[in-house]
PDB file of C-alpha atoms in Angstrom:
ATOM      1  CA  UNK A   1     -13.135  12.901  -9.386  1.00  0.00           C
ATOM      2  CA  UNK A   2      -9.371  12.781  -9.922  1.00  0.00           C
ATOM      3  CA  UNK A   3      -7.474  10.170  -7.976  1.00  0.00           C
ATOM      4  CA  UNK A   4      -4.141  10.468  -6.227  1.00  0.00           C
ATOM      5  CA  UNK A   5      -1.490  11.631  -8.666  1.00  0.00           C
ATOM      6  CA  UNK A   6       2.260  11.341  -8.393  1.00  0.00           C
ATOM      7  CA  UNK A   7       5.072  12.972 -10.311  1.00  0.00           C
ATOM      8  CA  UNK A   8       7.347  11.904 -11.848  1.00  0.00           C
ATOM      9  CA  UNK A   9       6.295   8.405 -12.797  1.00  0.00           C
ATOM     10  CA  UNK A  10       9.929   7.373 -13.180  1.00  0.00           C
ATOM     11  CA  UNK A  11      13.236   8.871 -12.076  1.00  0.00           C
ATOM     12  CA  UNK A  12      16.759   7.679 -12.730  1.00  0.00           C
ATOM     13  CA  UNK A  13      19.509   9.478 -10.842  1.00  0.00           C
ATOM     14  CA  UNK A  14      23.068   8.884  -9.794  1.00  0.00           C
ATOM     15  CA  UNK A  15      24.157   8.164  -6.281  1.00  0.00           C
ATOM     16  CA  UNK A  16      24.691  11.400  -4.386  1.00  0.00           C
ATOM     17  CA  UNK A  17      22.148  13.387  -6.353  1.00  0.00           C
ATOM     18  CA  UNK A  18      18.915  14.826  -5.012  1.00  0.00           C
ATOM     19  CA  UNK A  19      15.439  13.811  -6.091  1.00  0.00           C
ATOM     20  CA  UNK A  20      12.093  15.287  -5.153  1.00  0.00           C
ATOM     21  CA  UNK A  21       8.899  13.310  -5.515  1.00  0.00           C
ATOM     22  CA  UNK A  22       5.502  14.962  -5.542  1.00  0.00           C
ATOM     23  CA  UNK A  23       2.090  13.688  -4.518  1.00  0.00           C
ATOM     24  CA  UNK A  24      -1.262  15.358  -5.070  1.00  0.00           C
ATOM     25  CA  UNK A  25      -3.927  13.732  -2.903  1.00  0.00           C
ATOM     26  CA  UNK A  26      -7.598  13.523  -3.694  1.00  0.00           C
ATOM     27  CA  UNK A  27      -9.145  16.935  -3.183  1.00  0.00           C
ATOM     28  CA  UNK A  28     -10.477  17.353   0.338  1.00  0.00           C
ATOM     29  CA  UNK A  29      -8.449  14.511   1.822  1.00  0.00           C
ATOM     30  CA  UNK A  30      -6.706  15.731   4.952  1.00  0.00           C
ATOM     31  CA  UNK A  31      -4.709  12.540   5.441  1.00  0.00           C
ATOM     32  CA  UNK A  32      -1.721  11.807   3.237  1.00  0.00           C
ATOM     33  CA  UNK A  33       0.608   8.846   3.511  1.00  0.00           C
ATOM     34  CA  UNK A  34       3.914   7.874   1.926  1.00  0.00           C
ATOM     35  CA  UNK A  35       4.934   4.253   1.461  1.00  0.00           C
ATOM     36  CA  UNK A  36       7.870   2.579  -0.270  1.00  0.00           C
ATOM     37  CA  UNK A  37       8.486  -0.785  -1.850  1.00  0.00           C
ATOM     38  CA  UNK A  38      12.057  -1.857  -2.452  1.00  0.00           C
ATOM     39  CA  UNK A  39      12.854  -4.811  -4.692  1.00  0.00           C
ATOM     40  CA  UNK A  40      11.787  -8.120  -3.233  1.00  0.00           C
ATOM     41  CA  UNK A  41      10.289  -6.601  -0.107  1.00  0.00           C
ATOM     42  CA  UNK A  42       6.828  -5.669   1.001  1.00  0.00           C
ATOM     43  CA  UNK A  43       5.393  -2.154   0.836  1.00  0.00           C
ATOM     44  CA  UNK A  44       6.427  -0.277   3.957  1.00  0.00           C
ATOM     45  CA  UNK A  45       4.934   2.780   5.609  1.00  0.00           C
ATOM     46  CA  UNK A  46       7.087   5.909   5.704  1.00  0.00           C
ATOM     47  CA  UNK A  47       4.974   8.674   7.192  1.00  0.00           C
ATOM     48  CA  UNK A  48       1.531  10.158   7.660  1.00  0.00           C
ATOM     49  CA  UNK A  49       0.379  13.778   7.396  1.00  0.00           C
ATOM     50  CA  UNK A  50      -2.808  15.232   8.774  1.00  0.00           C
ATOM     51  CA  UNK A  51      -3.187  18.434   6.820  1.00  0.00           C
ATOM     52  CA  UNK A  52       0.254  20.037   7.061  1.00  0.00           C
ATOM     53  CA  UNK A  53       1.316  18.287  10.278  1.00  0.00           C
ATOM     54  CA  UNK A  54       3.375  15.117  10.471  1.00  0.00           C
ATOM     55  CA  UNK A  55       1.288  12.694  12.502  1.00  0.00           C
ATOM     56  CA  UNK A  56       3.647   9.734  12.333  1.00  0.00           C
ATOM     57  CA  UNK A  57       7.058   9.598  10.697  1.00  0.00           C
ATOM     58  CA  UNK A  58       8.225   6.408  12.359  1.00  0.00           C
ATOM     59  CA  UNK A  59       8.857   4.707   9.031  1.00  0.00           C
ATOM     60  CA  UNK A  60      11.269   7.262   7.599  1.00  0.00           C
ATOM     61  CA  UNK A  61      14.536   5.375   7.057  1.00  0.00           C
ATOM     62  CA  UNK A  62      16.993   8.146   7.927  1.00  0.00           C
ATOM     63  CA  UNK A  63      17.588  11.886   7.812  1.00  0.00           C
ATOM     64  CA  UNK A  64      18.338  11.840   4.092  1.00  0.00           C
ATOM     65  CA  UNK A  65      14.562  11.760   3.599  1.00  0.00           C
ATOM     66  CA  UNK A  66      12.529  14.924   4.088  1.00  0.00           C
ATOM     67  CA  UNK A  67       8.778  15.110   3.594  1.00  0.00           C
ATOM     68  CA  UNK A  68       6.771  18.299   3.519  1.00  0.00           C
ATOM     69  CA  UNK A  69       3.165  19.258   3.008  1.00  0.00           C
ATOM     70  CA  UNK A  70       3.023  23.016   3.002  1.00  0.00           C
ATOM     71  CA  UNK A  71      -0.523  24.345   3.101  1.00  0.00           C
ATOM     72  CA  UNK A  72      -1.932  20.903   3.647  1.00  0.00           C
ATOM     73  CA  UNK A  73      -2.421  20.182  -0.043  1.00  0.00           C
ATOM     74  CA  UNK A  74       0.255  18.422  -2.085  1.00  0.00           C
ATOM     75  CA  UNK A  75       3.272  16.786  -0.506  1.00  0.00           C
ATOM     76  CA  UNK A  76       6.888  16.377  -1.528  1.00  0.00           C
ATOM     77  CA  UNK A  77       9.383  13.746  -0.505  1.00  0.00           C
ATOM     78  CA  UNK A  78      12.995  14.719  -1.023  1.00  0.00           C
ATOM     79  CA  UNK A  79      15.887  12.296  -0.903  1.00  0.00           C
ATOM     80  CA  UNK A  80      19.248  14.015  -0.440  1.00  0.00           C
ATOM     81  CA  UNK A  81      21.759  12.595  -1.124  1.00  0.00           C
ATOM     82  CA  UNK A  82      20.329   9.505  -2.769  1.00  0.00           C
ATOM     83  CA  UNK A  83      21.943   6.127  -2.122  1.00  0.00           C
ATOM     84  CA  UNK A  84      21.681   2.883  -4.097  1.00  0.00           C
ATOM     85  CA  UNK A  85      19.403   1.305  -1.495  1.00  0.00           C
ATOM     86  CA  UNK A  86      16.843   4.081  -1.980  1.00  0.00           C
ATOM     87  CA  UNK A  87      15.804   2.524  -5.293  1.00  0.00           C
ATOM     88  CA  UNK A  88      12.230   1.324  -5.299  1.00  0.00           C
ATOM     89  CA  UNK A  89       8.663   2.400  -5.866  1.00  0.00           C
ATOM     90  CA  UNK A  90       7.364   5.254  -3.735  1.00  0.00           C
ATOM     91  CA  UNK A  91       3.611   5.284  -3.245  1.00  0.00           C
ATOM     92  CA  UNK A  92       1.449   8.056  -1.940  1.00  0.00           C
ATOM     93  CA  UNK A  93      -2.028   7.497  -0.537  1.00  0.00           C
ATOM     94  CA  UNK A  94      -4.732   9.720   0.870  1.00  0.00           C
ATOM     95  CA  UNK A  95      -7.883   9.377   2.909  1.00  0.00           C
ATOM     96  CA  UNK A  96     -10.560  11.777   4.060  1.00  0.00           C
ATOM     97  CA  UNK A  97     -11.033  11.117   7.756  1.00  0.00           C
ATOM     98  CA  UNK A  98      -8.086   8.862   8.498  1.00  0.00           C
ATOM     99  CA  UNK A  99     -10.050   6.432  10.591  1.00  0.00           C
ATOM    100  CA  UNK A 100      -9.521   2.719  10.525  1.00  0.00           C
ATOM    101  CA  UNK A 101     -12.884   2.203   8.864  1.00  0.00           C
ATOM    102  CA  UNK A 102     -11.767   4.140   5.827  1.00  0.00           C
ATOM    103  CA  UNK A 103      -9.734   2.907   2.930  1.00  0.00           C
ATOM    104  CA  UNK A 104      -6.625   4.646   1.721  1.00  0.00           C
ATOM    105  CA  UNK A 105      -6.541   5.567  -1.966  1.00  0.00           C
ATOM    106  CA  UNK A 106      -3.206   4.967  -3.608  1.00  0.00           C
ATOM    107  CA  UNK A 107      -1.454   6.739  -6.444  1.00  0.00           C
ATOM    108  CA  UNK A 108       0.383   4.913  -9.252  1.00  0.00           C
ATOM    109  CA  UNK A 109       3.760   5.365  -7.593  1.00  0.00           C
ATOM    110  CA  UNK A 110       7.100   6.861  -8.582  1.00  0.00           C
ATOM    111  CA  UNK A 111       9.715   4.365  -9.687  1.00  0.00           C
ATOM    112  CA  UNK A 112      13.100   5.567  -8.478  1.00  0.00           C
ATOM    113  CA  UNK A 113      16.341   4.056  -9.665  1.00  0.00           C
ATOM    114  CA  UNK A 114      19.599   5.208  -8.109  1.00  0.00           C
ATOM    115  CA  UNK A 115      22.695   4.224 -10.102  1.00  0.00           C
TER     116      UNK A 115
ATOM    117  CA  UNK B   1       6.118  -5.887  15.268  1.00  0.00           C
ATOM    118  CA  UNK B   2       3.363  -6.888  12.909  1.00  0.00           C
ATOM    119  CA  UNK B   3       4.395  -9.259  10.115  1.00  0.00           C
ATOM    120  CA  UNK B   4       2.100 -10.130   7.256  1.00  0.00           C
ATOM    121  CA  UNK B   5       2.679 -13.217   5.135  1.00  0.00           C
ATOM    122  CA  UNK B   6       0.934 -14.145   1.910  1.00  0.00           C
ATOM    123  CA  UNK B   7       0.825 -17.617   0.435  1.00  0.00           C
ATOM    124  CA  UNK B   8       1.311 -18.561  -2.323  1.00  0.00           C
ATOM    125  CA  UNK B   9       3.737 -15.993  -3.750  1.00  0.00           C
ATOM    126  CA  UNK B  10       2.551 -16.831  -7.267  1.00  0.00           C
ATOM    127  CA  UNK B  11      -0.360 -18.754  -8.709  1.00  0.00           C
ATOM    128  CA  UNK B  12      -1.374 -19.731 -12.226  1.00  0.00           C
ATOM    129  CA  UNK B  13      -4.838 -21.143 -12.893  1.00  0.00           C
ATOM    130  CA  UNK B  14      -7.006 -21.753 -15.958  1.00  0.00           C
ATOM    131  CA  UNK B  15      -9.976 -19.511 -16.516  1.00  0.00           C
ATOM    132  CA  UNK B  16     -13.114 -20.497 -14.619  1.00  0.00           C
ATOM    133  CA  UNK B  17     -11.448 -21.940 -11.561  1.00  0.00           C
ATOM    134  CA  UNK B  18     -12.325 -20.858  -8.050  1.00  0.00           C
ATOM    135  CA  UNK B  19      -9.265 -19.923  -6.039  1.00  0.00           C
ATOM    136  CA  UNK B  20      -8.172 -18.931  -2.555  1.00  0.00           C
ATOM    137  CA  UNK B  21      -5.408 -16.541  -1.578  1.00  0.00           C
ATOM    138  CA  UNK B  22      -4.095 -16.683   1.961  1.00  0.00           C
ATOM    139  CA  UNK B  23      -2.865 -14.007   4.329  1.00  0.00           C
ATOM    140  CA  UNK B  24      -1.592 -14.423   7.869  1.00  0.00           C
ATOM    141  CA  UNK B  25      -0.518 -11.847  10.435  1.00  0.00           C
ATOM    142  CA  UNK B  26       1.405 -12.224  13.673  1.00  0.00           C
ATOM    143  CA  UNK B  27      -0.341  -9.692  15.930  1.00  0.00           C
ATOM    144  CA  UNK B  28      -4.085 -10.234  16.246  1.00  0.00           C
ATOM    145  CA  UNK B  29      -4.612  -6.732  17.716  1.00  0.00           C
ATOM    146  CA  UNK B  30      -5.604  -5.247  14.376  1.00  0.00           C
ATOM    147  CA  UNK B  31      -8.237  -2.662  13.575  1.00  0.00           C
ATOM    148  CA  UNK B  32      -9.033  -3.908  10.125  1.00  0.00           C
ATOM    149  CA  UNK B  33      -7.679  -5.777   7.140  1.00  0.00           C
ATOM    150  CA  UNK B  34      -7.732  -4.749   3.509  1.00  0.00           C
ATOM    151  CA  UNK B  35      -7.205  -6.617   0.279  1.00  0.00           C
ATOM    152  CA  UNK B  36      -5.756  -4.636  -2.605  1.00  0.00           C
ATOM    153  CA  UNK B  37      -5.144  -5.362  -6.241  1.00  0.00           C
ATOM    154  CA  UNK B  38      -2.174  -4.001  -8.170  1.00  0.00           C
ATOM    155  CA  UNK B  39      -1.895  -4.133 -11.935  1.00  0.00           C
ATOM    156  CA  UNK B  40       1.569  -3.776 -13.507  1.00  0.00           C
ATOM    157  CA  UNK B  41       2.741  -0.161 -13.462  1.00  0.00           C
ATOM    158  CA  UNK B  42      -0.374   0.954 -11.662  1.00  0.00           C
ATOM    159  CA  UNK B  43      -1.286   1.922  -8.136  1.00  0.00           C
ATOM    160  CA  UNK B  44      -3.139  -0.144  -5.584  1.00  0.00           C
ATOM    161  CA  UNK B  45      -6.885  -0.529  -5.810  1.00  0.00           C
ATOM    162  CA  UNK B  46      -8.776  -1.410  -2.648  1.00  0.00           C
ATOM    163  CA  UNK B  47     -10.958  -4.470  -3.142  1.00  0.00           C
ATOM    164  CA  UNK B  48     -12.385  -5.219   0.286  1.00  0.00           C
ATOM    165  CA  UNK B  49     -12.013  -3.826   3.792  1.00  0.00           C
ATOM    166  CA  UNK B  50     -12.961  -5.982   6.772  1.00  0.00           C
ATOM    167  CA  UNK B  51     -13.389  -4.388  10.162  1.00  0.00           C
ATOM    168  CA  UNK B  52     -11.939  -6.281  13.112  1.00  0.00           C
ATOM    169  CA  UNK B  53     -15.448  -6.990  14.377  1.00  0.00           C
ATOM    170  CA  UNK B  54     -16.517  -8.525  11.060  1.00  0.00           C
ATOM    171  CA  UNK B  55     -16.000 -12.054   9.781  1.00  0.00           C
ATOM    172  CA  UNK B  56     -16.281 -11.468   6.044  1.00  0.00           C
ATOM    173  CA  UNK B  57     -16.994  -9.053   3.232  1.00  0.00           C
ATOM    174  CA  UNK B  58     -18.246  -9.741  -0.257  1.00  0.00           C
ATOM    175  CA  UNK B  59     -18.044  -7.802  -3.491  1.00  0.00           C
ATOM    176  CA  UNK B  60     -19.172  -9.467  -6.669  1.00  0.00           C
ATOM    177  CA  UNK B  61     -17.071 -12.571  -7.247  1.00  0.00           C
ATOM    178  CA  UNK B  62     -14.788 -11.723  -4.331  1.00  0.00           C
ATOM    179  CA  UNK B  63     -15.235 -12.842  -0.750  1.00  0.00           C
ATOM    180  CA  UNK B  64     -12.782 -12.071   2.026  1.00  0.00           C
ATOM    181  CA  UNK B  65     -12.888 -13.674   5.446  1.00  0.00           C
ATOM    182  CA  UNK B  66     -11.147 -12.702   8.655  1.00  0.00           C
ATOM    183  CA  UNK B  67     -10.281 -14.836  11.668  1.00  0.00           C
ATOM    184  CA  UNK B  68      -8.541 -12.553  14.123  1.00  0.00           C
ATOM    185  CA  UNK B  69      -7.922 -15.202  16.739  1.00  0.00           C
ATOM    186  CA  UNK B  70      -5.901 -17.331  14.354  1.00  0.00           C
ATOM    187  CA  UNK B  71      -4.374 -14.352  12.539  1.00  0.00           C
ATOM    188  CA  UNK B  72      -5.668 -15.335   9.128  1.00  0.00           C
ATOM    189  CA  UNK B  73      -7.596 -13.953   6.203  1.00  0.00           C
ATOM    190  CA  UNK B  74      -8.520 -15.517   2.901  1.00  0.00           C
ATOM    191  CA  UNK B  75      -9.569 -13.952  -0.369  1.00  0.00           C
ATOM    192  CA  UNK B  76     -11.815 -16.198  -2.415  1.00  0.00           C
ATOM    193  CA  UNK B  77     -12.206 -15.463  -6.111  1.00  0.00           C
ATOM    194  CA  UNK B  78     -15.035 -17.286  -7.833  1.00  0.00           C
ATOM    195  CA  UNK B  79     -15.043 -18.213 -11.512  1.00  0.00           C
ATOM    196  CA  UNK B  80     -11.703 -16.587 -12.249  1.00  0.00           C
ATOM    197  CA  UNK B  81     -11.219 -14.591 -15.466  1.00  0.00           C
ATOM    198  CA  UNK B  82      -8.087 -13.474 -17.339  1.00  0.00           C
ATOM    199  CA  UNK B  83      -8.881  -9.924 -16.230  1.00  0.00           C
ATOM    200  CA  UNK B  84      -8.300 -11.039 -12.643  1.00  0.00           C
ATOM    201  CA  UNK B  85      -4.593 -11.414 -13.396  1.00  0.00           C
ATOM    202  CA  UNK B  86      -2.767  -9.035 -11.071  1.00  0.00           C
ATOM    203  CA  UNK B  87      -0.895  -8.938  -7.780  1.00  0.00           C
ATOM    204  CA  UNK B  88      -3.119  -9.210  -4.730  1.00  0.00           C
ATOM    205  CA  UNK B  89      -1.936  -7.577  -1.533  1.00  0.00           C
ATOM    206  CA  UNK B  90      -3.142  -8.055   1.996  1.00  0.00           C
ATOM    207  CA  UNK B  91      -2.641  -5.230   4.503  1.00  0.00           C
ATOM    208  CA  UNK B  92      -3.549  -4.740   8.145  1.00  0.00           C
ATOM    209  CA  UNK B  93      -3.800  -1.604  10.190  1.00  0.00           C
ATOM    210  CA  UNK B  94      -1.325  -1.495  13.065  1.00  0.00           C
ATOM    211  CA  UNK B  95      -2.483  -0.549  16.510  1.00  0.00           C
ATOM    212  CA  UNK B  96      -1.429   3.012  15.724  1.00  0.00           C
ATOM    213  CA  UNK B  97      -4.419   2.989  13.452  1.00  0.00           C
ATOM    214  CA  UNK B  98      -3.111   4.678  10.353  1.00  0.00           C
ATOM    215  CA  UNK B  99      -0.124   2.823   8.947  1.00  0.00           C
ATOM    216  CA  UNK B 100      -0.881  -0.185   6.792  1.00  0.00           C
ATOM    217  CA  UNK B 101       1.326  -3.281   7.149  1.00  0.00           C
ATOM    218  CA  UNK B 102       1.529  -5.116   3.854  1.00  0.00           C
ATOM    219  CA  UNK B 103       2.353  -8.627   2.806  1.00  0.00           C
ATOM    220  CA  UNK B 104       4.548  -9.197  -0.246  1.00  0.00           C
ATOM    221  CA  UNK B 105       1.555 -10.156  -2.339  1.00  0.00           C
ATOM    222  CA  UNK B 106       0.376 -13.053  -4.453  1.00  0.00           C
ATOM    223  CA  UNK B 107       0.952 -12.750  -8.197  1.00  0.00           C
ATOM    224  CA  UNK B 108      -2.041 -14.300  -9.964  1.00  0.00           C
ATOM    225  CA  UNK B 109      -2.166 -15.346 -13.599  1.00  0.00           C
ATOM    226  CA  UNK B 110      -5.444 -16.580 -15.044  1.00  0.00           C
ATOM    227  CA  UNK B 111      -4.948 -18.196 -18.422  1.00  0.00           C
ATOM    228  CA  UNK B 112      -7.657 -18.328 -21.100  1.00  0.00           C
TER     229      UNK B 112
END
């Protein structure tokens, strides 16, 4: 069974540009999460989808970040325009039922560097 | 606001030693606690998940304990091996139930 995949693995862009990150969850997992780790800080929650609906987006830093999950399959996270402080590793995770008894399965992350 | 702290930030031990990684959290109203492992350039791999009603979980050479009242968890690794070298992350579920709150991790190096 394929795990959570993320694309691209690395992205280097200039300040002001737009970047779109993609996450493909494990097949059949209705719950999809985005997290971010900036340098020197802990991994922080961004948002949670249940199928195509945003269940919790309390961790989204500002309106330059837009997450979508059309059709309830893969998800994209767009940063527009990117700022220097957006640099970090963006992780995607998925789970089947979303309950607290269930682990979240993480992808390898996308390493974003904004210059 | 839940804050998760991991001590030590880094640890280097010779192969064969038993070791303990510590995790503390400020809000004891958690649903569960997970320990993850992250290898360089890779994603997070779940090692153990402890429900709030449980005291410990074991998997092979790993044993994780949970003391909700004191806001602490420990990950015990027995007979450490060089392959155990990685960053170990502790995470708790917030009372919203779905967002994980992570510590910064403990970077472990096991030398041959």
